[in-house]
mmCIF file of C-alpha atoms and ligand atoms in Angstrom:
data_model
loop_
_atom_site.group_PDB
_atom_site.id
_atom_site.type_symbol
_atom_site.label_atom_id
_atom_site.label_comp_id
_atom_site.label_asym_id
_atom_site.label_seq_id
_atom_site.Cartn_x
_atom_site.Cartn_y
_atom_site.Cartn_z
ATOM 1 C CA UNK A 1 108.834 112.508 94.303
ATOM 2 C CA UNK A 2 106.204 115.083 95.696
ATOM 3 C CA UNK A 3 102.437 113.846 95.015
ATOM 4 C CA UNK A 4 99.706 116.290 94.963
ATOM 5 C CA UNK A 5 96.124 114.549 95.322
ATOM 6 C CA UNK A 6 93.236 116.572 94.408
ATOM 7 C CA UNK A 7 90.451 114.666 96.373
ATOM 8 C CA UNK A 8 92.581 112.828 98.764
ATOM 9 C CA UNK A 9 90.420 112.198 101.396
ATOM 10 C CA UNK A 10 88.254 110.539 99.250
ATOM 11 C CA UNK A 11 87.875 106.744 98.771
ATOM 12 C CA UNK A 12 90.399 106.594 96.266
ATOM 13 C CA UNK A 13 92.420 109.290 96.612
ATOM 14 C CA UNK A 14 93.308 107.989 100.634
ATOM 15 C CA UNK A 15 94.159 104.608 98.800
ATOM 16 C CA UNK A 16 96.294 106.282 96.458
ATOM 17 C CA UNK A 17 97.989 108.289 99.149
ATOM 18 C CA UNK A 18 98.940 105.181 101.345
ATOM 19 C CA UNK A 19 100.206 103.533 98.252
ATOM 20 C CA UNK A 20 102.293 106.726 97.175
ATOM 21 C CA UNK A 21 103.453 106.983 100.881
ATOM 22 C CA UNK A 22 104.373 103.178 100.547
ATOM 23 C CA UNK A 23 106.481 104.179 97.748
ATOM 24 C CA UNK A 24 108.792 106.764 99.993
ATOM 25 C CA UNK A 25 106.690 109.847 98.105
ATOM 26 C CA UNK A 26 105.612 112.991 100.047
ATOM 27 C CA UNK A 27 101.778 113.218 99.299
ATOM 28 C CA UNK A 28 99.933 116.619 99.530
ATOM 29 C CA UNK A 29 96.324 115.845 100.009
ATOM 30 C CA UNK A 30 93.592 118.760 98.993
ATOM 31 C CA UNK A 31 90.219 117.751 100.125
ATOM 32 C CA UNK A 32 87.017 119.974 100.480
ATOM 33 C CA UNK A 33 85.017 116.716 102.507
ATOM 34 C CA UNK A 34 82.075 117.129 100.674
ATOM 35 C CA UNK A 35 82.082 113.095 99.407
ATOM 36 C CA UNK A 36 85.272 112.717 101.093
ATOM 37 C CA UNK A 37 85.964 111.739 105.262
ATOM 38 C CA UNK A 38 88.877 113.103 107.226
ATOM 39 C CA UNK A 39 88.214 109.153 108.558
ATOM 40 C CA UNK A 40 89.819 107.995 105.277
ATOM 41 C CA UNK A 41 92.966 109.496 105.608
ATOM 42 C CA UNK A 42 93.429 110.035 110.315
ATOM 43 C CA UNK A 43 95.539 106.998 110.140
ATOM 44 C CA UNK A 44 97.608 108.563 107.328
ATOM 45 C CA UNK A 45 98.229 112.146 109.760
ATOM 46 C CA UNK A 46 101.005 111.508 111.909
ATOM 47 C CA UNK A 47 103.045 110.138 108.552
ATOM 48 C CA UNK A 48 106.253 112.416 108.217
ATOM 49 C CA UNK A 49 105.751 112.575 104.326
ATOM 50 C CA UNK A 50 102.025 113.206 104.638
ATOM 51 C CA UNK A 51 100.201 116.754 104.571
ATOM 52 C CA UNK A 52 96.786 117.654 104.043
ATOM 53 C CA UNK A 53 94.978 120.922 103.198
ATOM 54 C CA UNK A 54 90.882 121.121 103.922
ATOM 55 C CA UNK A 55 89.650 123.471 101.315
ATOM 56 C CA UNK A 56 88.090 123.421 97.306
ATOM 57 C CA UNK A 57 89.854 122.991 94.236
ATOM 58 C CA UNK A 58 88.335 126.587 93.146
ATOM 59 C CA UNK A 59 90.775 128.271 95.291
ATOM 60 C CA UNK A 60 93.010 129.437 93.035
ATOM 61 C CA UNK A 61 95.908 130.505 94.801
ATOM 62 C CA UNK A 62 95.968 127.261 97.326
ATOM 63 C CA UNK A 63 95.647 125.395 94.160
ATOM 64 C CA UNK A 64 98.662 127.283 92.640
ATOM 65 C CA UNK A 65 100.898 127.003 95.612
ATOM 66 C CA UNK A 66 100.301 123.559 96.209
ATOM 67 C CA UNK A 67 101.078 122.604 92.547
ATOM 68 C CA UNK A 68 104.109 124.350 92.650
ATOM 69 C CA UNK A 69 105.494 122.163 95.538
ATOM 70 C CA UNK A 70 105.018 118.872 93.805
ATOM 71 C CA UNK A 71 106.319 116.997 90.686
ATOM 72 C CA UNK A 72 102.910 115.602 90.050
ATOM 73 C CA UNK A 73 99.144 115.807 90.510
ATOM 74 C CA UNK A 74 96.609 112.968 90.632
ATOM 75 C CA UNK A 75 93.470 114.982 90.333
ATOM 76 C CA UNK A 76 90.730 113.245 91.827
ATOM 77 C CA UNK A 77 88.545 115.730 93.245
ATOM 78 C CA UNK A 78 84.923 115.334 91.544
ATOM 79 C CA UNK A 79 81.442 114.730 92.069
ATOM 80 C CA UNK A 80 80.867 111.284 91.756
ATOM 81 C CA UNK A 81 78.251 108.392 92.608
ATOM 82 C CA UNK A 82 74.831 108.657 90.532
ATOM 83 C CA UNK A 83 72.688 109.624 93.379
ATOM 84 C CA UNK A 84 74.637 112.586 93.616
ATOM 85 C CA UNK A 85 74.907 113.458 90.018
ATOM 86 C CA UNK A 86 70.748 112.937 89.866
ATOM 87 C CA UNK A 87 70.259 115.102 92.688
ATOM 88 C CA UNK A 88 72.643 117.691 92.343
ATOM 89 C CA UNK A 89 73.268 117.982 88.904
ATOM 90 C CA UNK A 90 74.847 121.983 89.213
ATOM 91 C CA UNK A 91 77.423 121.014 91.409
ATOM 92 C CA UNK A 92 78.267 117.814 89.713
ATOM 93 C CA UNK A 93 78.785 119.683 86.557
ATOM 94 C CA UNK A 94 80.446 123.136 88.105
ATOM 95 C CA UNK A 95 83.117 121.018 90.603
ATOM 96 C CA UNK A 96 84.178 118.887 87.381
ATOM 97 C CA UNK A 97 84.323 121.478 84.770
ATOM 98 C CA UNK A 98 85.359 124.329 86.893
ATOM 99 C CA UNK A 99 87.713 122.190 89.323
ATOM 100 C CA UNK A 100 89.548 120.689 86.210
ATOM 101 C CA UNK A 101 90.320 124.039 84.570
ATOM 102 C CA UNK A 102 91.832 125.557 87.892
ATOM 103 C CA UNK A 103 93.971 122.353 88.714
ATOM 104 C CA UNK A 104 95.120 121.998 84.915
ATOM 105 C CA UNK A 105 95.735 125.809 84.723
ATOM 106 C CA UNK A 106 97.690 126.056 87.975
ATOM 107 C CA UNK A 107 99.804 122.707 86.434
ATOM 108 C CA UNK A 108 100.321 124.344 83.173
ATOM 109 C CA UNK A 109 102.005 127.450 84.675
ATOM 110 C CA UNK A 110 104.445 124.960 86.581
ATOM 111 C CA UNK A 111 104.825 122.448 83.615
ATOM 112 C CA UNK A 112 103.833 119.440 86.039
ATOM 113 C CA UNK A 113 102.911 116.433 85.201
ATOM 114 C CA UNK A 114 99.144 115.376 85.942
ATOM 115 C CA UNK A 115 97.127 112.472 85.481
ATOM 116 C CA UNK A 116 93.512 113.070 85.338
ATOM 117 C CA UNK A 117 90.327 110.939 86.349
ATOM 118 C CA UNK A 118 87.938 110.404 84.886
ATOM 119 C CA UNK A 119 85.445 107.432 84.311
ATOM 120 C CA UNK A 120 84.038 104.337 82.088
ATOM 121 C CA UNK A 121 80.315 106.710 82.569
ATOM 122 C CA UNK A 122 82.384 108.714 79.467
ATOM 123 C CA UNK A 123 81.601 105.473 77.097
ATOM 124 C CA UNK A 124 77.812 106.373 78.224
ATOM 125 C CA UNK A 125 75.392 104.038 75.896
ATOM 126 C CA UNK A 126 77.876 102.664 73.702
ATOM 127 C CA UNK A 127 77.003 98.587 73.388
ATOM 128 C CA UNK A 128 80.624 97.546 71.934
ATOM 129 C CA UNK A 129 82.329 95.084 74.120
ATOM 130 C CA UNK A 130 84.923 95.855 75.707
ATOM 131 C CA UNK A 131 85.479 99.608 75.772
ATOM 132 C CA UNK A 132 89.043 100.863 74.102
ATOM 133 C CA UNK A 133 90.044 104.125 74.604
ATOM 134 C CA UNK A 134 89.602 105.259 71.189
ATOM 135 C CA UNK A 135 85.955 103.986 70.813
ATOM 136 C CA UNK A 136 83.122 106.317 69.916
ATOM 137 C CA UNK A 137 81.327 108.034 73.375
ATOM 138 C CA UNK A 138 77.398 107.661 73.135
ATOM 139 C CA UNK A 139 75.912 109.837 75.359
ATOM 140 C CA UNK A 140 71.929 110.322 75.860
ATOM 141 C CA UNK A 141 70.357 113.545 75.955
ATOM 142 C CA UNK A 142 70.794 116.730 77.917
ATOM 143 C CA UNK A 143 66.976 116.466 79.333
ATOM 144 C CA UNK A 144 68.570 113.318 81.149
ATOM 145 C CA UNK A 145 70.339 114.766 84.335
ATOM 146 C CA UNK A 146 72.462 111.230 84.704
ATOM 147 C CA UNK A 147 74.726 112.349 81.384
ATOM 148 C CA UNK A 148 76.079 115.677 82.724
ATOM 149 C CA UNK A 149 78.326 113.595 84.485
ATOM 150 C CA UNK A 150 79.796 112.012 81.600
ATOM 151 C CA UNK A 151 79.818 114.826 79.629
ATOM 152 C CA UNK A 152 81.150 116.972 82.381
ATOM 153 C CA UNK A 153 84.281 114.180 82.673
ATOM 154 C CA UNK A 154 84.274 114.053 78.735
ATOM 155 C CA UNK A 155 85.036 117.928 78.785
ATOM 156 C CA UNK A 156 87.383 117.579 81.345
ATOM 157 C CA UNK A 157 89.219 115.005 79.030
ATOM 158 C CA UNK A 158 89.358 117.159 76.116
ATOM 159 C CA UNK A 159 90.775 120.429 77.975
ATOM 160 C CA UNK A 160 93.483 117.790 79.531
ATOM 161 C CA UNK A 161 94.419 116.644 75.920
ATOM 162 C CA UNK A 162 94.135 120.006 74.333
ATOM 163 C CA UNK A 163 96.284 121.084 77.349
ATOM 164 C CA UNK A 164 98.984 118.309 76.176
ATOM 165 C CA UNK A 165 98.891 119.113 72.728
ATOM 166 C CA UNK A 166 98.561 123.361 72.829
ATOM 167 C CA UNK A 167 100.715 124.161 75.663
ATOM 168 C CA UNK A 168 102.711 120.779 75.942
ATOM 169 C CA UNK A 169 101.833 119.777 79.516
ATOM 170 C CA UNK A 170 102.450 116.104 80.383
ATOM 171 C CA UNK A 171 98.735 114.767 80.818
ATOM 172 C CA UNK A 172 97.179 111.193 81.143
ATOM 173 C CA UNK A 173 93.526 110.934 81.437
ATOM 174 C CA UNK A 174 92.775 107.792 83.107
ATOM 175 C CA UNK A 175 89.168 105.993 82.975
ATOM 176 C CA UNK A 176 88.249 104.472 86.081
ATOM 177 C CA UNK A 177 85.737 101.537 85.991
ATOM 178 C CA UNK A 178 83.525 100.428 88.991
ATOM 179 C CA UNK A 179 85.975 100.831 91.607
ATOM 180 C CA UNK A 180 85.160 99.320 94.720
ATOM 181 C CA UNK A 181 87.105 98.205 98.275
ATOM 182 C CA UNK A 182 87.072 99.346 102.065
ATOM 183 C CA UNK A 183 86.078 102.756 102.778
ATOM 184 C CA UNK A 184 83.765 103.424 99.625
ATOM 185 C CA UNK A 185 80.423 104.943 101.191
ATOM 186 C CA UNK A 186 76.929 103.452 99.911
ATOM 187 C CA UNK A 187 75.919 106.801 100.245
ATOM 188 C CA UNK A 188 76.009 108.139 97.139
ATOM 189 C CA UNK A 189 74.317 104.510 95.448
ATOM 190 C CA UNK A 190 77.395 102.609 95.062
ATOM 191 C CA UNK A 191 76.208 99.174 94.533
ATOM 192 C CA UNK A 192 78.866 97.183 96.543
ATOM 193 C CA UNK A 193 78.900 98.836 99.701
ATOM 194 C CA UNK A 194 74.832 98.712 99.773
ATOM 195 C CA UNK A 195 74.715 95.084 99.411
ATOM 196 C CA UNK A 196 77.508 94.222 101.520
ATOM 197 C CA UNK A 197 75.907 96.321 104.371
ATOM 198 C CA UNK A 198 72.468 95.160 103.878
ATOM 199 C CA UNK A 199 73.614 91.655 103.621
ATOM 200 C CA UNK A 200 75.410 92.175 107.194
ATOM 201 C CA UNK A 201 72.563 93.546 108.300
ATOM 202 C CA UNK A 202 70.373 90.421 106.927
ATOM 203 C CA UNK A 203 68.133 93.353 105.310
ATOM 204 C CA UNK A 204 66.979 93.246 101.819
ATOM 205 C CA UNK A 205 69.387 93.361 99.315
ATOM 206 C CA UNK A 206 67.838 95.727 96.589
ATOM 207 C CA UNK A 207 68.434 94.814 92.986
ATOM 208 C CA UNK A 208 67.887 97.939 90.693
ATOM 209 C CA UNK A 209 65.865 96.820 87.450
ATOM 210 C CA UNK A 210 65.735 93.238 86.916
ATOM 211 C CA UNK A 211 69.622 92.588 87.901
ATOM 212 C CA UNK A 212 70.312 91.913 84.466
ATOM 213 C CA UNK A 213 72.663 94.518 83.832
ATOM 214 C CA UNK A 214 76.405 93.875 84.157
ATOM 215 C CA UNK A 215 79.686 95.591 85.456
ATOM 216 C CA UNK A 216 83.243 94.566 86.000
ATOM 217 C CA UNK A 217 84.208 95.419 89.787
ATOM 218 C CA UNK A 218 87.846 96.220 89.988
ATOM 219 C CA UNK A 219 89.395 96.481 92.967
ATOM 220 C CA UNK A 220 90.733 99.692 94.933
ATOM 221 C CA UNK A 221 94.102 98.885 95.749
ATOM 222 C CA UNK A 222 94.564 97.467 92.266
ATOM 223 C CA UNK A 223 93.522 100.902 90.659
ATOM 224 C CA UNK A 224 95.580 102.346 92.725
ATOM 225 C CA UNK A 225 98.733 100.149 91.763
ATOM 226 C CA UNK A 226 97.764 101.161 88.339
ATOM 227 C CA UNK A 227 98.222 104.900 89.203
ATOM 228 C CA UNK A 228 101.429 104.743 90.478
ATOM 229 C CA UNK A 229 102.775 102.723 87.873
ATOM 230 C CA UNK A 230 101.286 105.412 85.628
ATOM 231 C CA UNK A 231 103.145 108.013 87.630
ATOM 232 C CA UNK A 232 106.272 106.267 86.817
ATOM 233 C CA UNK A 233 105.848 105.769 83.327
ATOM 234 C CA UNK A 234 107.133 109.023 80.656
ATOM 235 C CA UNK A 235 105.278 106.921 77.871
ATOM 236 C CA UNK A 236 101.636 107.995 79.012
ATOM 237 C CA UNK A 237 101.437 111.579 78.341
ATOM 238 C CA UNK A 238 98.878 112.544 76.284
ATOM 239 C CA UNK A 239 97.529 108.989 76.782
ATOM 240 C CA UNK A 240 94.453 108.230 77.895
ATOM 241 C CA UNK A 241 93.919 104.866 79.611
ATOM 242 C CA UNK A 242 91.183 102.519 80.769
ATOM 243 C CA UNK A 243 91.756 100.922 84.519
ATOM 244 C CA UNK A 244 89.544 98.479 85.798
ATOM 245 C CA UNK A 245 88.913 94.549 85.749
ATOM 246 C CA UNK A 246 87.370 92.879 83.151
ATOM 247 C CA UNK A 247 85.757 89.926 85.347
ATOM 248 C CA UNK A 248 82.076 90.681 84.498
ATOM 249 C CA UNK A 249 79.156 90.045 86.962
ATOM 250 C CA UNK A 250 75.318 90.460 86.393
ATOM 251 C CA UNK A 251 74.163 92.838 89.287
ATOM 252 C CA UNK A 252 71.852 89.584 90.310
ATOM 253 C CA UNK A 253 74.882 87.715 90.180
ATOM 254 C CA UNK A 254 76.514 90.124 92.659
ATOM 255 C CA UNK A 255 73.698 90.256 95.173
ATOM 256 C CA UNK A 256 73.768 86.333 95.294
ATOM 257 C CA UNK A 257 77.460 86.251 95.648
ATOM 258 C CA UNK A 258 77.592 88.854 98.392
ATOM 259 C CA UNK A 259 74.602 87.013 100.347
ATOM 260 C CA UNK A 260 76.364 83.503 100.354
ATOM 261 C CA UNK A 261 79.728 84.960 100.630
ATOM 262 C CA UNK A 262 78.465 86.838 104.076
ATOM 263 C CA UNK A 263 76.638 83.760 104.735
ATOM 264 C CA UNK A 264 73.406 86.400 105.258
ATOM 265 C CA UNK A 265 69.839 85.511 105.405
ATOM 266 C CA UNK A 266 69.180 88.746 103.418
ATOM 267 C CA UNK A 267 66.032 88.218 100.816
ATOM 268 C CA UNK A 268 67.125 89.601 97.128
ATOM 269 C CA UNK A 269 64.398 91.518 96.186
ATOM 270 C CA UNK A 270 64.054 94.282 92.953
ATOM 271 C CA UNK A 271 63.572 97.618 92.986
ATOM 272 C CA UNK A 272 62.363 99.485 89.790
ATOM 273 C CA UNK A 273 64.391 102.300 89.056
ATOM 274 C CA UNK A 274 61.814 105.070 88.657
ATOM 275 C CA UNK A 275 61.695 104.713 92.292
ATOM 276 C CA UNK A 276 64.886 105.314 93.264
ATOM 277 C CA UNK A 277 66.337 107.701 90.078
ATOM 278 C CA UNK A 278 62.689 108.945 89.212
ATOM 279 C CA UNK A 279 61.290 108.600 86.048
ATOM 280 C CA UNK A 280 63.186 108.071 82.926
ATOM 281 C CA UNK A 281 66.248 106.825 84.288
ATOM 282 C CA UNK A 282 68.562 105.075 81.838
ATOM 283 C CA UNK A 283 71.425 102.611 83.062
ATOM 284 C CA UNK A 284 73.844 101.289 81.117
ATOM 285 C CA UNK A 285 73.664 97.543 80.374
ATOM 286 C CA UNK A 286 77.531 96.245 79.878
ATOM 287 C CA UNK A 287 80.420 98.117 80.721
ATOM 288 C CA UNK A 288 83.822 95.980 80.105
ATOM 289 C CA UNK A 289 87.302 97.760 79.662
ATOM 290 C CA UNK A 290 89.707 96.721 77.443
ATOM 291 C CA UNK A 291 92.873 96.714 79.348
ATOM 292 C CA UNK A 292 95.128 95.944 76.338
ATOM 293 C CA UNK A 293 96.726 99.471 76.548
ATOM 294 C CA UNK A 294 97.050 99.841 80.361
ATOM 295 C CA UNK A 295 99.104 96.539 80.190
ATOM 296 C CA UNK A 296 100.988 97.240 77.023
ATOM 297 C CA UNK A 297 101.938 101.049 78.403
ATOM 298 C CA UNK A 298 102.339 100.511 81.877
ATOM 299 C CA UNK A 299 102.359 96.479 82.223
ATOM 300 C CA UNK A 300 100.215 95.788 84.878
ATOM 301 C CA UNK A 301 96.664 94.266 84.637
ATOM 302 C CA UNK A 302 94.259 94.065 87.997
ATOM 303 C CA UNK A 303 93.236 90.640 88.482
ATOM 304 C CA UNK A 304 91.707 90.671 92.208
ATOM 305 C CA UNK A 305 88.574 88.446 92.129
ATOM 306 C CA UNK A 306 85.102 89.748 92.897
ATOM 307 C CA UNK A 307 84.797 87.090 96.107
ATOM 308 C CA UNK A 308 88.206 88.707 97.459
ATOM 309 C CA UNK A 309 86.838 92.219 97.284
ATOM 310 C CA UNK A 310 83.658 91.397 98.664
ATOM 311 C CA UNK A 311 85.276 89.908 101.712
ATOM 312 C CA UNK A 312 87.745 93.234 102.050
ATOM 313 C CA UNK A 313 84.862 95.330 101.762
ATOM 314 C CA UNK A 314 82.923 93.454 104.467
ATOM 315 C CA UNK A 315 85.884 92.957 106.944
ATOM 316 C CA UNK A 316 86.113 96.884 106.656
ATOM 317 C CA UNK A 317 82.373 97.783 107.119
ATOM 318 C CA UNK A 318 81.937 95.175 109.957
ATOM 319 C CA UNK A 319 82.662 96.828 112.739
ATOM 320 C CA UNK A 320 80.686 99.955 111.843
ATOM 321 C CA UNK A 321 77.821 98.656 110.822
ATOM 322 C CA UNK A 322 77.531 95.657 113.723
ATOM 323 C CA UNK A 323 78.648 98.650 116.007
ATOM 324 C CA UNK A 324 80.907 96.352 117.965
ATOM 325 C CA UNK A 325 84.533 96.358 118.465
ATOM 326 C CA UNK A 326 86.573 94.577 115.383
ATOM 327 C CA UNK A 327 87.947 92.041 118.416
ATOM 328 C CA UNK A 328 84.700 90.715 119.189
ATOM 329 C CA UNK A 329 83.579 89.814 115.548
ATOM 330 C CA UNK A 330 83.403 86.360 114.739
ATOM 331 C CA UNK A 331 84.199 85.763 111.144
ATOM 332 C CA UNK A 332 84.082 82.729 109.287
ATOM 333 C CA UNK A 333 87.033 81.146 108.141
ATOM 334 C CA UNK A 334 87.299 81.933 105.066
ATOM 335 C CA UNK A 335 86.865 85.390 105.592
ATOM 336 C CA UNK A 336 90.107 85.451 107.543
ATOM 337 C CA UNK A 337 92.047 83.882 105.097
ATOM 338 C CA UNK A 338 91.021 86.335 102.160
ATOM 339 C CA UNK A 339 90.255 89.712 103.902
ATOM 340 C CA UNK A 340 93.875 90.058 105.459
ATOM 341 C CA UNK A 341 96.456 90.352 102.251
ATOM 342 C CA UNK A 342 95.960 92.842 99.584
ATOM 343 C CA UNK A 343 96.976 90.824 96.068
ATOM 344 C CA UNK A 344 98.582 92.344 93.537
ATOM 345 C CA UNK A 345 99.225 90.744 89.916
ATOM 346 C CA UNK A 346 102.673 91.296 88.830
ATOM 347 C CA UNK A 347 103.427 92.194 85.219
ATOM 348 C CA UNK A 348 104.979 88.900 83.554
HETATM 349 N N1 LIG B 1 72.799 99.236 91.995
HETATM 350 C C1 LIG B 1 71.546 98.322 92.507
HETATM 351 N N2 LIG B 1 71.581 98.267 93.862
HETATM 352 C C2 LIG B 1 71.942 99.273 94.458
HETATM 353 C C3 LIG B 1 72.485 100.167 93.932
HETATM 354 C C4 LIG B 1 73.096 99.937 92.510
HETATM 355 O O1 LIG B 1 71.073 97.019 92.253
HETATM 356 O O2 LIG B 1 71.823 99.362 95.917
HETATM 357 C C5 LIG B 1 72.852 99.068 90.312
HETATM 358 C C6 LIG B 1 72.864 100.422 89.502
HETATM 359 O O3 LIG B 1 71.395 100.493 89.166
HETATM 360 C C7 LIG B 1 73.803 99.815 88.541
HETATM 361 C C8 LIG B 1 74.673 98.814 89.057
HETATM 362 O O4 LIG B 1 74.050 98.661 90.189
HETATM 363 O O5 LIG B 1 73.280 98.954 87.643
HETATM 364 C C9 LIG B 1 76.088 99.688 89.475
HETATM 365 O O6 LIG B 1 75.710 100.776 90.311
HETATM 366 P P1 LIG B 1 76.954 101.729 90.924
HETATM 367 O O7 LIG B 1 76.172 102.933 91.310
HETATM 368 O O8 LIG B 1 77.632 101.113 92.013
HETATM 369 O O9 LIG B 1 77.921 102.060 89.578
HETATM 370 P P2 LIG B 1 77.296 102.651 88.049
HETATM 371 O O10 LIG B 1 75.783 102.696 87.873
HETATM 372 O O11 LIG B 1 78.421 103.975 88.243
HETATM 373 O O12 LIG B 1 78.180 101.499 86.956
#
């Protein structure tokens, strides 16, 4: 199978590229390196099945050509991260809406399959637990920039499903919940890389708000396993799937776990939201995926524990953050054990 991954040099895209190559598929990655990085795919460069193009999804002739050469598109190119969304709302909306228009239109012309990455943000302020794919989406006002991300991705979903119903394009929407793991950068505000870096440096761990907000963290390798299985399943055309882990933690609890796990001397500090994101910022209190549909349709359920994820993130980050060669780092014994293998749960 030939696979096109838009956003292929990003955090999730690069893991997906790796996993598709393992499957024996050819991978073409398209990335403008805006939030992605060539470092994420450098190790794949020599692989005979891997090719990459540094350009944007707005380049219509190029996208048409790349789509023509593939059997399935994973459309992951998007503006991501709360920091980026708050700082650059124009870029967020344009990338997410226009980029998806270009990719979907090219995919429709060539009648190819496409998996569009959406986000758990689309559930917005809904207080339902857990979130199921057919639930109502509860958005905040347009005067609050954060919601532009959720709305732009919701529009992507509408467009994708419209192509499915009206033009019979095999479109699948995947809503990725908080996905974390090696290579994720803290530059755009994501909590896991921020906490791990702070703990490794014994700097204060910054909990925004009172820390009682909850999230479920899914391991990136579980998420890409779910994506690969989605690509192998015909029955997902026209469907929306939640992808994530349903084990919940509070953000304060995560801070304590990261500190303990990494044997850090960091203090844990609370930072008011206004100080980080400006006045009137609205955070989501709870966000738990229902994984029933994912399990039913593709026979897979992510299960990697938070402890294993923290160890893997720390093992990846240590050489860069501590600026010493990996070989010179002494890890605590339990980190050796848990950082090495990737744990995929197998369907029963
Ligand atoms: N957060 C935090 N400290 C940080 C970064 C984020 O306490 O250094 C909080 C953030 O306010 C949110 C949660 O951690 O409540 C998850 O944030 P992230 O940006 O990773 O994901 P999202 O907000 O999209 O769930």
